[in-house]
Coordinates of C-alpha atoms in Angstrom, one line a residue:
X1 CA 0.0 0.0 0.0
X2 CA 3.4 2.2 0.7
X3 CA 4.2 2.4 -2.7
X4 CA 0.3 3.3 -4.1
X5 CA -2.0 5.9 -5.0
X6 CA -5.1 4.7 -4.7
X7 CA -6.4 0.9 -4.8
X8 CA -8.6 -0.8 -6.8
X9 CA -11.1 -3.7 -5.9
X10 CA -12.8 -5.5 -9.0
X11 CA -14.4 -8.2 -7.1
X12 CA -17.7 -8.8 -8.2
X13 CA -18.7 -10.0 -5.1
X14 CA -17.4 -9.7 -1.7
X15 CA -18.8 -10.5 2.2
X16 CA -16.9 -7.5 4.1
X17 CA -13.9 -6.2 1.7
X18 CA -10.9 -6.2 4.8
X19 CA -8.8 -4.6 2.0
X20 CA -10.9 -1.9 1.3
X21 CA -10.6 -0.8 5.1
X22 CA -6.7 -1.4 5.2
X23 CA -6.3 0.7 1.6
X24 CA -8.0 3.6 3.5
X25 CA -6.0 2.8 6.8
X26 CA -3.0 4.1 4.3
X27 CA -4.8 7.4 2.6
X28 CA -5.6 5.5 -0.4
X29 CA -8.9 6.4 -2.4
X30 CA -11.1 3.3 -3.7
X31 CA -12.0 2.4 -6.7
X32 CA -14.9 -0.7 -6.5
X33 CA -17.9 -2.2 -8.6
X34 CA -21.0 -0.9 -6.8
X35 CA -21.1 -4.8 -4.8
X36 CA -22.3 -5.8 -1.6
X37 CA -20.0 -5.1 1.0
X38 CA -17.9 -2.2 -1.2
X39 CA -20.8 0.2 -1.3
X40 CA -21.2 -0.1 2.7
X41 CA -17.1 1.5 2.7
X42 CA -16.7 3.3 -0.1
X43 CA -18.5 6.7 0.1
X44 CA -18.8 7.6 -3.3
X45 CA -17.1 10.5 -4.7
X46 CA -16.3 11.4 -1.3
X47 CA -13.2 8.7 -0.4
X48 CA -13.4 6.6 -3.4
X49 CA -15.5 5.4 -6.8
X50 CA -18.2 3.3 -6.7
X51 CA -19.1 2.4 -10.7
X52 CA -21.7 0.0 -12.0
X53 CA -21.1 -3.8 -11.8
X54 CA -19.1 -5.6 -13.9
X55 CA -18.7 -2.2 -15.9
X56 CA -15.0 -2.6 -17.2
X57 CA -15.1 0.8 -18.9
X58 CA -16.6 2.9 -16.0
X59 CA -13.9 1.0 -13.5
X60 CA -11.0 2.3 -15.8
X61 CA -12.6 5.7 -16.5
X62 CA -12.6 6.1 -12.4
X63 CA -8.8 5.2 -12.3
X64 CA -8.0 7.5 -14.4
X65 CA -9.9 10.3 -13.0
X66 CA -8.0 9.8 -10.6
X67 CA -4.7 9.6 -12.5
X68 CA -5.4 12.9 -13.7
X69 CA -6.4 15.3 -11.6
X70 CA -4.1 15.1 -8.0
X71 CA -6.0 16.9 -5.5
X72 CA -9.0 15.0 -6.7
X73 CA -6.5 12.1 -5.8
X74 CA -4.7 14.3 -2.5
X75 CA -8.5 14.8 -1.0
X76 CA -10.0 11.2 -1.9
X77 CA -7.3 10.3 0.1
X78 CA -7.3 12.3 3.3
X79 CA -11.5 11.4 3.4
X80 CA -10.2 7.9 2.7
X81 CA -7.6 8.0 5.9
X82 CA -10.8 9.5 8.0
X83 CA -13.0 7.0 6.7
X84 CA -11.1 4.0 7.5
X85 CA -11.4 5.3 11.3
X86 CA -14.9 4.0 11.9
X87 CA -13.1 0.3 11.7
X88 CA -11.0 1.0 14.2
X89 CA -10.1 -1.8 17.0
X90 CA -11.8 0.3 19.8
X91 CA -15.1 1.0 17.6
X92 CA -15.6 -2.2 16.3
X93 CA -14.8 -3.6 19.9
X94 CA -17.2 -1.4 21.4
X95 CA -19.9 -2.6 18.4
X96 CA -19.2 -5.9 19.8
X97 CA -20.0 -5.2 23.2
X98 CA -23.2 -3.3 22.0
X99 CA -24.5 -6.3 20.6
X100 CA -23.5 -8.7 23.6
X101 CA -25.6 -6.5 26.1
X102 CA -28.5 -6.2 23.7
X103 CA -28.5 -9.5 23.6
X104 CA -28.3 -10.4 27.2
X105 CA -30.8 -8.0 28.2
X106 CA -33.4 -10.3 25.5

């Protein structure tokens, strides 16, 4: 992720995209077909590209959006870094937790 601009997921169909979250961890921007799991991470415009699925053309036309124009890329990338945040170890943990005492109070 060091050595990247922004990532690129073309799976067309993914549970919870992990990658997605650590691309973001590193400032990257995302670039994803609009699937299940991608489209509840990827805010887009704001800290990535969500295009239509299995639309080869629209997934290389947001690449190079983004290959073109760098502050497009430089602010993708700082709402990327923010994004990633929500996954954090203490947030998720605490979501965790949430759900245990819900569950024990049933």
């Amino acid at each position: 992720y060091s050595h990247s601009s922004f990532f690129v997921m073309s799976s067309l169909y993914e549970g919870f995209p992990l990658v997605l979250v650590e691309a973001m961890n590193c400032g990257l921007p995302c670039v994803s077909f609009d699937v299940t799991g991608a489209n509840s991470i990827i805010d887009n415009g704001k800290n990535g590209f969500l295009v239509p699925d299995n639309d080869i053309n629209a997934l290389a036309e947001a690449c190079i959006k983004l290959i073109e124009n760098k502050v497009l890329l430089e602010d993708m990338g700082k709402q990327a870094y923010m994004s990633g945040k929500r996954f954090s170890k203490p947030k998720v943990m605490q979501k965790w937790l949430d759900l245990f005492r819900e569950l024990m109070r049933e």
